[in-house]
C-alpha cells in the first residue's frame, strides 16, 4: 500500500465504524473505486485496534463503573444500574456471535457485491429515517430491560449483511424501543467494544495461520489515524444527533446506495 491508501482507509474506518453509514460498505468500496490492492488482514486488525482504543478511551469512566459493578454482581453483592448495563451489553452480543460463526463464509463470499451494499444502505437507511422521525423516546440506556437488550442484539446480527451498518441498525432498534437518540448512540457504541474485540480476534487468528510480511510502520500509522478519527467522530456525533437527528445520514445512505446502483447495476 502507498501512504495515500493507508491514510484514506484509516480515516474512513475510524469515521464510519461509529456513524450509521456502514463501515464495511466504505472499506469494500474504496478499493473497488480506486483499483487499489486489498489492504490485507494485518491492516484490518490494526484499524480495529485503533477504533477499539478510541471507544474505550471515550467511555473509560462508564466502562470502569460497569466492570466494577459487574464483578460485584458476580460475587453476589447486588446488581445496580451499571451492572445491569454491563449484562445487557453481554446479552446483546450473543446473537451476532452465533449468526457470525454460522454464516461467516457465506457472508464473506456471496454478500459483498456492490448491489448488496446498495440494498443494505437504502433499505436500512429508510428504516432508520422513519424510526428517527416517529419514535423519539425519553429513556436512557440505564432504563433498559433484558428484553430491550436482546432485541437490539438480534438487530445487531443483521449488520453482518454488508451495507446495513452495525451502529445504524442498533440505533434504529434502540429508538424503536423508546430510547432517546443519545442513549441509543451510547449503547450502540458500548456494544461495539465486544464486537470489535471478537472481529479483531478472528482476523488475528487468520493472520497467524497464514503469516505474511508485516509493515509495522504502516500498521502503526493506520491504528493511530483510525483511533483519532474514531474518537473525534464519537464526540461530535453525540452532539450532532442531539440537535439535528439522523436524517442527514439517511440522505447520505440513499445517495450512496443510488450511486452504487447506477455504477454497478
PDB file of C-alpha atoms in Angstrom:
ATOM      1  CA  UNK A   1       0.000   0.000   0.000  1.00  0.00           C
ATOM      2  CA  UNK A   2       1.102   3.560  -0.630  1.00  0.00           C
ATOM      3  CA  UNK A   3       0.683   6.262   2.007  1.00  0.00           C
ATOM      4  CA  UNK A   4      -2.414   7.786   0.422  1.00  0.00           C
ATOM      5  CA  UNK A   5      -4.189   4.428   0.690  1.00  0.00           C
ATOM      6  CA  UNK A   6      -3.047   3.974   4.294  1.00  0.00           C
ATOM      7  CA  UNK A   7      -4.242   7.425   5.356  1.00  0.00           C
ATOM      8  CA  UNK A   8      -7.562   7.290   3.496  1.00  0.00           C
ATOM      9  CA  UNK A   9      -8.534   3.792   4.662  1.00  0.00           C
ATOM     10  CA  UNK A  10      -7.593   4.615   8.268  1.00  0.00           C
ATOM     11  CA  UNK A  11      -9.713   7.762   8.371  1.00  0.00           C
ATOM     12  CA  UNK A  12     -12.622   6.089   6.570  1.00  0.00           C
ATOM     13  CA  UNK A  13     -12.568   3.180   9.047  1.00  0.00           C
ATOM     14  CA  UNK A  14     -12.396   5.456  12.070  1.00  0.00           C
ATOM     15  CA  UNK A  15     -15.260   7.667  10.916  1.00  0.00           C
ATOM     16  CA  UNK A  16     -17.619   5.045   9.527  1.00  0.00           C
ATOM     17  CA  UNK A  17     -17.172   2.477  12.313  1.00  0.00           C
ATOM     18  CA  UNK A  18     -19.463   4.547  14.537  1.00  0.00           C
ATOM     19  CA  UNK A  19     -21.552   6.553  12.078  1.00  0.00           C
ATOM     20  CA  UNK A  20     -24.773   4.862  10.864  1.00  0.00           C
ATOM     21  CA  UNK A  21     -23.468   4.633   7.281  1.00  0.00           C
ATOM     22  CA  UNK A  22     -21.788   1.178   7.145  1.00  0.00           C
ATOM     23  CA  UNK A  23     -18.021   0.950   7.585  1.00  0.00           C
ATOM     24  CA  UNK A  24     -17.899  -2.355   5.711  1.00  0.00           C
ATOM     25  CA  UNK A  25     -19.519  -0.751   2.659  1.00  0.00           C
ATOM     26  CA  UNK A  26     -16.932   2.011   2.577  1.00  0.00           C
ATOM     27  CA  UNK A  27     -13.942  -0.293   3.138  1.00  0.00           C
ATOM     28  CA  UNK A  28     -15.161  -2.571   0.358  1.00  0.00           C
ATOM     29  CA  UNK A  29     -15.906   0.323  -1.962  1.00  0.00           C
ATOM     30  CA  UNK A  30     -12.651   2.231  -1.634  1.00  0.00           C
ATOM     31  CA  UNK A  31     -10.514  -0.493  -3.292  1.00  0.00           C
ATOM     32  CA  UNK A  32     -13.233  -1.113  -5.920  1.00  0.00           C
ATOM     33  CA  UNK A  33     -13.432   2.539  -6.931  1.00  0.00           C
ATOM     34  CA  UNK A  34      -9.688   3.193  -6.800  1.00  0.00           C
ATOM     35  CA  UNK A  35      -8.253  -0.112  -8.087  1.00  0.00           C
ATOM     36  CA  UNK A  36      -6.031  -0.231  -5.010  1.00  0.00           C
ATOM     37  CA  UNK A  37      -4.877  -3.684  -3.864  1.00  0.00           C
ATOM     38  CA  UNK A  38      -6.651  -5.294  -0.915  1.00  0.00           C
ATOM     39  CA  UNK A  39      -5.217  -3.893   2.298  1.00  0.00           C
ATOM     40  CA  UNK A  40      -4.805  -7.332   3.895  1.00  0.00           C
ATOM     41  CA  UNK A  41      -5.732  -8.844   7.240  1.00  0.00           C
ATOM     42  CA  UNK A  42      -2.896  -7.262   9.206  1.00  0.00           C
ATOM     43  CA  UNK A  43      -4.025  -3.771   8.270  1.00  0.00           C
ATOM     44  CA  UNK A  44      -7.663  -4.620   9.081  1.00  0.00           C
ATOM     45  CA  UNK A  45      -6.565  -5.749  12.554  1.00  0.00           C
ATOM     46  CA  UNK A  46      -4.620  -2.512  13.059  1.00  0.00           C
ATOM     47  CA  UNK A  47      -7.651  -0.404  12.109  1.00  0.00           C
ATOM     48  CA  UNK A  48      -9.840  -2.384  14.511  1.00  0.00           C
ATOM     49  CA  UNK A  49      -7.326  -1.798  17.307  1.00  0.00           C
ATOM     50  CA  UNK A  50      -7.429   1.936  16.641  1.00  0.00           C
ATOM     51  CA  UNK A  51     -11.241   2.043  16.701  1.00  0.00           C
ATOM     52  CA  UNK A  52     -11.340  -0.080  19.861  1.00  0.00           C
ATOM     53  CA  UNK A  53      -8.871   2.173  21.654  1.00  0.00           C
ATOM     54  CA  UNK A  54     -10.958   5.219  20.728  1.00  0.00           C
ATOM     55  CA  UNK A  55     -14.272   3.925  22.082  1.00  0.00           C
ATOM     56  CA  UNK A  56     -12.665   2.532  25.255  1.00  0.00           C
ATOM     57  CA  UNK A  57     -10.897   5.830  25.904  1.00  0.00           C
ATOM     58  CA  UNK A  58     -14.018   7.887  25.274  1.00  0.00           C
ATOM     59  CA  UNK A  59     -16.224   5.805  27.586  1.00  0.00           C
ATOM     60  CA  UNK A  60     -13.497   4.961  30.108  1.00  0.00           C
ATOM     61  CA  UNK A  61     -15.390   6.281  33.135  1.00  0.00           C
ATOM     62  CA  UNK A  62     -18.591   4.435  32.251  1.00  0.00           C
ATOM     63  CA  UNK A  63     -16.660   1.259  31.480  1.00  0.00           C
ATOM     64  CA  UNK A  64     -14.771   1.328  34.786  1.00  0.00           C
ATOM     65  CA  UNK A  65     -18.059   1.716  36.691  1.00  0.00           C
ATOM     66  CA  UNK A  66     -19.748  -1.020  34.630  1.00  0.00           C
ATOM     67  CA  UNK A  67     -16.918  -3.527  35.026  1.00  0.00           C
ATOM     68  CA  UNK A  68     -16.588  -2.891  38.760  1.00  0.00           C
ATOM     69  CA  UNK A  69     -20.329  -3.291  39.329  1.00  0.00           C
ATOM     70  CA  UNK A  70     -20.490  -6.330  37.048  1.00  0.00           C
ATOM     71  CA  UNK A  71     -17.715  -8.038  39.031  1.00  0.00           C
ATOM     72  CA  UNK A  72     -19.533  -7.292  42.292  1.00  0.00           C
ATOM     73  CA  UNK A  73     -22.718  -8.791  40.853  1.00  0.00           C
ATOM     74  CA  UNK A  74     -20.817 -11.994  40.069  1.00  0.00           C
ATOM     75  CA  UNK A  75     -19.829 -12.322  43.714  1.00  0.00           C
ATOM     76  CA  UNK A  76     -23.389 -11.855  44.967  1.00  0.00           C
ATOM     77  CA  UNK A  77     -23.010  -8.257  46.156  1.00  0.00           C
ATOM     78  CA  UNK A  78     -26.108  -6.999  44.369  1.00  0.00           C
ATOM     79  CA  UNK A  79     -26.878  -5.613  40.939  1.00  0.00           C
ATOM     80  CA  UNK A  80     -27.050  -1.876  40.340  1.00  0.00           C
ATOM     81  CA  UNK A  81     -27.706   0.109  37.145  1.00  0.00           C
ATOM     82  CA  UNK A  82     -24.084  -0.141  35.963  1.00  0.00           C
ATOM     83  CA  UNK A  83     -24.007  -3.913  36.468  1.00  0.00           C
ATOM     84  CA  UNK A  84     -27.287  -4.337  34.592  1.00  0.00           C
ATOM     85  CA  UNK A  85     -25.972  -2.272  31.692  1.00  0.00           C
ATOM     86  CA  UNK A  86     -22.863  -4.458  31.544  1.00  0.00           C
ATOM     87  CA  UNK A  87     -25.028  -7.584  31.489  1.00  0.00           C
ATOM     88  CA  UNK A  88     -27.164  -6.084  28.705  1.00  0.00           C
ATOM     89  CA  UNK A  89     -24.036  -5.483  26.612  1.00  0.00           C
ATOM     90  CA  UNK A  90     -23.067  -9.144  27.085  1.00  0.00           C
ATOM     91  CA  UNK A  91     -26.578 -10.359  26.260  1.00  0.00           C
ATOM     92  CA  UNK A  92     -26.871  -8.179  23.151  1.00  0.00           C
ATOM     93  CA  UNK A  93     -23.549  -9.507  21.823  1.00  0.00           C
ATOM     94  CA  UNK A  94     -24.606 -13.172  21.806  1.00  0.00           C
ATOM     95  CA  UNK A  95     -26.836 -13.122  18.673  1.00  0.00           C
ATOM     96  CA  UNK A  96     -24.215 -11.571  16.382  1.00  0.00           C
ATOM     97  CA  UNK A  97     -21.629 -14.099  17.601  1.00  0.00           C
ATOM     98  CA  UNK A  98     -23.890 -17.054  16.843  1.00  0.00           C
ATOM     99  CA  UNK A  99     -25.000 -15.763  13.434  1.00  0.00           C
ATOM    100  CA  UNK A 100     -21.482 -14.690  12.524  1.00  0.00           C
ATOM    101  CA  UNK A 101     -19.995 -18.100  13.276  1.00  0.00           C
ATOM    102  CA  UNK A 102     -22.786 -19.894  11.425  1.00  0.00           C
ATOM    103  CA  UNK A 103     -22.786 -17.796   8.261  1.00  0.00           C
ATOM    104  CA  UNK A 104     -19.315 -16.205   8.151  1.00  0.00           C
ATOM    105  CA  UNK A 105     -18.200 -17.910   4.927  1.00  0.00           C
ATOM    106  CA  UNK A 106     -21.447 -17.187   3.080  1.00  0.00           C
ATOM    107  CA  UNK A 107     -21.423 -13.544   4.098  1.00  0.00           C
ATOM    108  CA  UNK A 108     -17.831 -13.035   3.005  1.00  0.00           C
ATOM    109  CA  UNK A 109     -18.159 -14.859  -0.337  1.00  0.00           C
ATOM    110  CA  UNK A 110     -21.681 -14.109  -1.544  1.00  0.00           C
ATOM    111  CA  UNK A 111     -22.890 -10.860   0.019  1.00  0.00           C
ATOM    112  CA  UNK A 112     -20.040  -8.421  -0.606  1.00  0.00           C
ATOM    113  CA  UNK A 113     -21.191  -7.226  -4.024  1.00  0.00           C
ATOM    114  CA  UNK A 114     -21.881  -3.513  -4.697  1.00  0.00           C
ATOM    115  CA  UNK A 115     -25.574  -4.202  -5.311  1.00  0.00           C
ATOM    116  CA  UNK A 116     -25.941  -5.949  -1.946  1.00  0.00           C
ATOM    117  CA  UNK A 117     -24.225  -2.952  -0.357  1.00  0.00           C
ATOM    118  CA  UNK A 118     -26.626  -0.617  -2.159  1.00  0.00           C
ATOM    119  CA  UNK A 119     -29.650  -2.582  -0.970  1.00  0.00           C
ATOM    120  CA  UNK A 120     -28.466  -2.565   2.631  1.00  0.00           C
ATOM    121  CA  UNK A 121     -27.689   1.154   2.556  1.00  0.00           C
ATOM    122  CA  UNK A 122     -31.084   2.091   1.092  1.00  0.00           C
ATOM    123  CA  UNK A 123     -33.429  -0.306   2.912  1.00  0.00           C
ATOM    124  CA  UNK A 124     -31.966   0.083   6.384  1.00  0.00           C
ATOM    125  CA  UNK A 125     -31.343   3.788   5.777  1.00  0.00           C
ATOM    126  CA  UNK A 126     -35.047   4.349   5.096  1.00  0.00           C
ATOM    127  CA  UNK A 127     -35.898   2.328   8.219  1.00  0.00           C
ATOM    128  CA  UNK A 128     -33.563   4.481  10.322  1.00  0.00           C
ATOM    129  CA  UNK A 129     -35.116   7.645   8.895  1.00  0.00           C
ATOM    130  CA  UNK A 130     -38.682   6.527   9.613  1.00  0.00           C
ATOM    131  CA  UNK A 131     -37.889   5.389  13.132  1.00  0.00           C
ATOM    132  CA  UNK A 132     -35.921   8.535  13.959  1.00  0.00           C
ATOM    133  CA  UNK A 133     -38.829  10.637  12.713  1.00  0.00           C
ATOM    134  CA  UNK A 134     -41.597   8.720  14.507  1.00  0.00           C
ATOM    135  CA  UNK A 135     -40.032   7.223  17.637  1.00  0.00           C
ATOM    136  CA  UNK A 136     -38.482   9.850  19.867  1.00  0.00           C
ATOM    137  CA  UNK A 137     -38.328   8.217  23.266  1.00  0.00           C
ATOM    138  CA  UNK A 138     -37.091   9.617  26.545  1.00  0.00           C
ATOM    139  CA  UNK A 139     -35.479   6.609  28.194  1.00  0.00           C
ATOM    140  CA  UNK A 140     -31.719   6.372  28.636  1.00  0.00           C
ATOM    141  CA  UNK A 141     -29.619   3.237  28.383  1.00  0.00           C
ATOM    142  CA  UNK A 142     -29.800   2.598  32.139  1.00  0.00           C
ATOM    143  CA  UNK A 143     -33.586   2.203  31.923  1.00  0.00           C
ATOM    144  CA  UNK A 144     -33.338  -0.726  29.504  1.00  0.00           C
ATOM    145  CA  UNK A 145     -34.631  -4.209  30.319  1.00  0.00           C
ATOM    146  CA  UNK A 146     -33.106  -7.514  29.292  1.00  0.00           C
ATOM    147  CA  UNK A 147     -35.755  -7.802  26.586  1.00  0.00           C
ATOM    148  CA  UNK A 148     -34.653  -4.459  25.131  1.00  0.00           C
ATOM    149  CA  UNK A 149     -31.044  -5.631  25.088  1.00  0.00           C
ATOM    150  CA  UNK A 150     -31.985  -8.902  23.401  1.00  0.00           C
ATOM    151  CA  UNK A 151     -33.987  -7.156  20.668  1.00  0.00           C
ATOM    152  CA  UNK A 152     -31.113  -4.772  19.990  1.00  0.00           C
ATOM    153  CA  UNK A 153     -28.750  -7.744  19.907  1.00  0.00           C
ATOM    154  CA  UNK A 154     -30.946  -9.543  17.384  1.00  0.00           C
ATOM    155  CA  UNK A 155     -30.993  -6.395  15.266  1.00  0.00           C
ATOM    156  CA  UNK A 156     -27.210  -6.180  15.503  1.00  0.00           C
ATOM    157  CA  UNK A 157     -26.931  -9.613  13.862  1.00  0.00           C
ATOM    158  CA  UNK A 158     -28.429  -8.048  10.703  1.00  0.00           C
ATOM    159  CA  UNK A 159     -25.313  -5.900  10.450  1.00  0.00           C
ATOM    160  CA  UNK A 160     -23.472  -8.925   9.077  1.00  0.00           C
ATOM    161  CA  UNK A 161     -25.227  -8.056   5.806  1.00  0.00           C
ATOM    162  CA  UNK A 162     -22.855  -5.556   4.142  1.00  0.00           C
ATOM    163  CA  UNK A 163     -24.379  -2.103   3.848  1.00  0.00           C
ATOM    164  CA  UNK A 164     -26.621  -2.485   6.892  1.00  0.00           C
ATOM    165  CA  UNK A 165     -24.318  -0.664   9.366  1.00  0.00           C
ATOM    166  CA  UNK A 166     -23.886  -2.140  12.833  1.00  0.00           C
ATOM    167  CA  UNK A 167     -24.263   1.232  14.516  1.00  0.00           C
ATOM    168  CA  UNK A 168     -27.190   2.170  12.281  1.00  0.00           C
ATOM    169  CA  UNK A 169     -29.263  -0.942  12.915  1.00  0.00           C
ATOM    170  CA  UNK A 170     -28.611  -0.987  16.673  1.00  0.00           C
ATOM    171  CA  UNK A 171     -29.568   2.695  16.959  1.00  0.00           C
ATOM    172  CA  UNK A 172     -32.692   2.003  14.894  1.00  0.00           C
ATOM    173  CA  UNK A 173     -33.720  -0.820  17.236  1.00  0.00           C
ATOM    174  CA  UNK A 174     -32.974   1.239  20.336  1.00  0.00           C
ATOM    175  CA  UNK A 175     -35.044   4.156  19.050  1.00  0.00           C
ATOM    176  CA  UNK A 176     -37.930   1.797  18.269  1.00  0.00           C
ATOM    177  CA  UNK A 177     -37.798   0.597  21.884  1.00  0.00           C
ATOM    178  CA  UNK A 178     -38.153   4.134  23.248  1.00  0.00           C
ATOM    179  CA  UNK A 179     -34.584   5.203  23.952  1.00  0.00           C
ATOM    180  CA  UNK A 180     -33.642   8.777  23.172  1.00  0.00           C
ATOM    181  CA  UNK A 181     -31.130   9.493  20.414  1.00  0.00           C
ATOM    182  CA  UNK A 182     -28.088   9.979  22.639  1.00  0.00           C
ATOM    183  CA  UNK A 183     -28.860   6.857  24.680  1.00  0.00           C
ATOM    184  CA  UNK A 184     -29.349   4.812  21.505  1.00  0.00           C
ATOM    185  CA  UNK A 185     -25.975   6.002  20.221  1.00  0.00           C
ATOM    186  CA  UNK A 186     -24.174   5.440  23.526  1.00  0.00           C
ATOM    187  CA  UNK A 187     -25.470   1.883  23.867  1.00  0.00           C
ATOM    188  CA  UNK A 188     -24.526   1.205  20.248  1.00  0.00           C
ATOM    189  CA  UNK A 189     -21.000   2.454  20.941  1.00  0.00           C
ATOM    190  CA  UNK A 190     -20.705   0.300  24.056  1.00  0.00           C
ATOM    191  CA  UNK A 191     -21.907  -2.690  22.034  1.00  0.00           C
ATOM    192  CA  UNK A 192     -19.126  -2.073  19.524  1.00  0.00           C
ATOM    193  CA  UNK A 193     -16.451  -2.975  22.088  1.00  0.00           C
ATOM    194  CA  UNK A 194     -17.047  -6.759  22.311  1.00  0.00           C
ATOM    195  CA  UNK A 195     -17.882  -6.880  18.583  1.00  0.00           C
ATOM    196  CA  UNK A 196     -14.604  -5.205  17.611  1.00  0.00           C
ATOM    197  CA  UNK A 197     -12.679  -7.436  20.035  1.00  0.00           C
ATOM    198  CA  UNK A 198     -14.243 -10.570  18.562  1.00  0.00           C
ATOM    199  CA  UNK A 199     -13.840  -9.454  14.937  1.00  0.00           C
ATOM    200  CA  UNK A 200     -10.249  -8.430  15.546  1.00  0.00           C
ATOM    201  CA  UNK A 201      -9.582 -11.719  17.333  1.00  0.00           C
ATOM    202  CA  UNK A 202     -10.892 -13.767  14.405  1.00  0.00           C
ATOM    203  CA  UNK A 203      -8.803 -11.747  11.965  1.00  0.00           C
ATOM    204  CA  UNK A 204      -5.741 -12.196  14.176  1.00  0.00           C
ATOM    205  CA  UNK A 205      -6.234 -15.979  14.199  1.00  0.00           C
ATOM    206  CA  UNK A 206      -6.455 -15.992  10.400  1.00  0.00           C
ATOM    207  CA  UNK A 207      -3.332 -13.851  10.251  1.00  0.00           C
ATOM    208  CA  UNK A 208      -1.430 -16.290  12.491  1.00  0.00           C
ATOM    209  CA  UNK A 209      -2.479 -19.251  10.351  1.00  0.00           C
ATOM    210  CA  UNK A 210      -1.363 -17.519   7.154  1.00  0.00           C
ATOM    211  CA  UNK A 211       1.721 -15.474   8.102  1.00  0.00           C
ATOM    212  CA  UNK A 212       2.711 -12.696   5.745  1.00  0.00           C
ATOM    213  CA  UNK A 213       5.279  -9.882   5.769  1.00  0.00           C
ATOM    214  CA  UNK A 214       4.279  -7.136   8.204  1.00  0.00           C
ATOM    215  CA  UNK A 215       4.889  -3.429   7.609  1.00  0.00           C
ATOM    216  CA  UNK A 216       4.866  -2.279  11.223  1.00  0.00           C
ATOM    217  CA  UNK A 217       5.115   1.417  10.333  1.00  0.00           C
ATOM    218  CA  UNK A 218       2.028   1.227   8.103  1.00  0.00           C
ATOM    219  CA  UNK A 219       0.111  -0.702  10.780  1.00  0.00           C
ATOM    220  CA  UNK A 220       1.065   1.780  13.486  1.00  0.00           C
ATOM    221  CA  UNK A 221       0.082   4.797  11.401  1.00  0.00           C
ATOM    222  CA  UNK A 222      -3.186   3.112  10.443  1.00  0.00           C
ATOM    223  CA  UNK A 223      -4.065   2.315  14.055  1.00  0.00           C
ATOM    224  CA  UNK A 224      -3.284   5.848  15.264  1.00  0.00           C
ATOM    225  CA  UNK A 225      -5.207   7.578  12.456  1.00  0.00           C
ATOM    226  CA  UNK A 226      -8.166   5.227  12.854  1.00  0.00           C
ATOM    227  CA  UNK A 227      -8.221   5.875  16.600  1.00  0.00           C
ATOM    228  CA  UNK A 228      -8.044   9.666  16.249  1.00  0.00           C
ATOM    229  CA  UNK A 229     -10.767   9.822  13.612  1.00  0.00           C
ATOM    230  CA  UNK A 230     -12.982   7.409  15.588  1.00  0.00           C
ATOM    231  CA  UNK A 231     -12.619   9.387  18.842  1.00  0.00           C
ATOM    232  CA  UNK A 232     -13.408  12.636  17.029  1.00  0.00           C
ATOM    233  CA  UNK A 233     -16.381  11.024  15.320  1.00  0.00           C
ATOM    234  CA  UNK A 234     -17.899   9.758  18.592  1.00  0.00           C
ATOM    235  CA  UNK A 235     -17.526  13.151  20.270  1.00  0.00           C
ATOM    236  CA  UNK A 236     -19.144  15.213  17.521  1.00  0.00           C
ATOM    237  CA  UNK A 237     -21.743  12.618  16.549  1.00  0.00           C
ATOM    238  CA  UNK A 238     -23.326  12.600  20.024  1.00  0.00           C
ATOM    239  CA  UNK A 239     -23.654  16.394  19.959  1.00  0.00           C
ATOM    240  CA  UNK A 240     -24.859  16.395  16.350  1.00  0.00           C
ATOM    241  CA  UNK A 241     -27.737  13.930  16.729  1.00  0.00           C
ATOM    242  CA  UNK A 242     -28.991  15.680  19.865  1.00  0.00           C
ATOM    243  CA  UNK A 243     -29.603  18.833  17.830  1.00  0.00           C
ATOM    244  CA  UNK A 244     -30.294  17.551  14.319  1.00  0.00           C
ATOM    245  CA  UNK A 245     -31.033  13.822  14.421  1.00  0.00           C
ATOM    246  CA  UNK A 246     -30.307  11.018  11.968  1.00  0.00           C
ATOM    247  CA  UNK A 247     -31.824  12.429   8.780  1.00  0.00           C
ATOM    248  CA  UNK A 248     -28.561  13.739   7.212  1.00  0.00           C
ATOM    249  CA  UNK A 249     -27.085  10.231   7.490  1.00  0.00           C
ATOM    250  CA  UNK A 250     -30.238   8.759   5.936  1.00  0.00           C
ATOM    251  CA  UNK A 251     -29.921  11.111   2.962  1.00  0.00           C
ATOM    252  CA  UNK A 252     -26.248  10.195   2.576  1.00  0.00           C
ATOM    253  CA  UNK A 253     -27.083   6.486   2.596  1.00  0.00           C
ATOM    254  CA  UNK A 254     -29.743   6.937  -0.078  1.00  0.00           C
ATOM    255  CA  UNK A 255     -27.399   8.931  -2.304  1.00  0.00           C
ATOM    256  CA  UNK A 256     -24.567   6.420  -1.877  1.00  0.00           C
ATOM    257  CA  UNK A 257     -26.867   3.463  -2.470  1.00  0.00           C
ATOM    258  CA  UNK A 258     -28.302   5.102  -5.588  1.00  0.00           C
ATOM    259  CA  UNK A 259     -24.804   5.837  -6.880  1.00  0.00           C
ATOM    260  CA  UNK A 260     -23.827   2.201  -6.428  1.00  0.00           C
ATOM    261  CA  UNK A 261     -26.850   1.013  -8.367  1.00  0.00           C
ATOM    262  CA  UNK A 262     -26.062   3.487 -11.148  1.00  0.00           C
ATOM    263  CA  UNK A 263     -22.399   2.439 -11.276  1.00  0.00           C
ATOM    264  CA  UNK A 264     -22.778  -1.329 -10.964  1.00  0.00           C
ATOM    265  CA  UNK A 265     -26.406  -2.086 -11.831  1.00  0.00           C
TER     266      UNK A 265
END
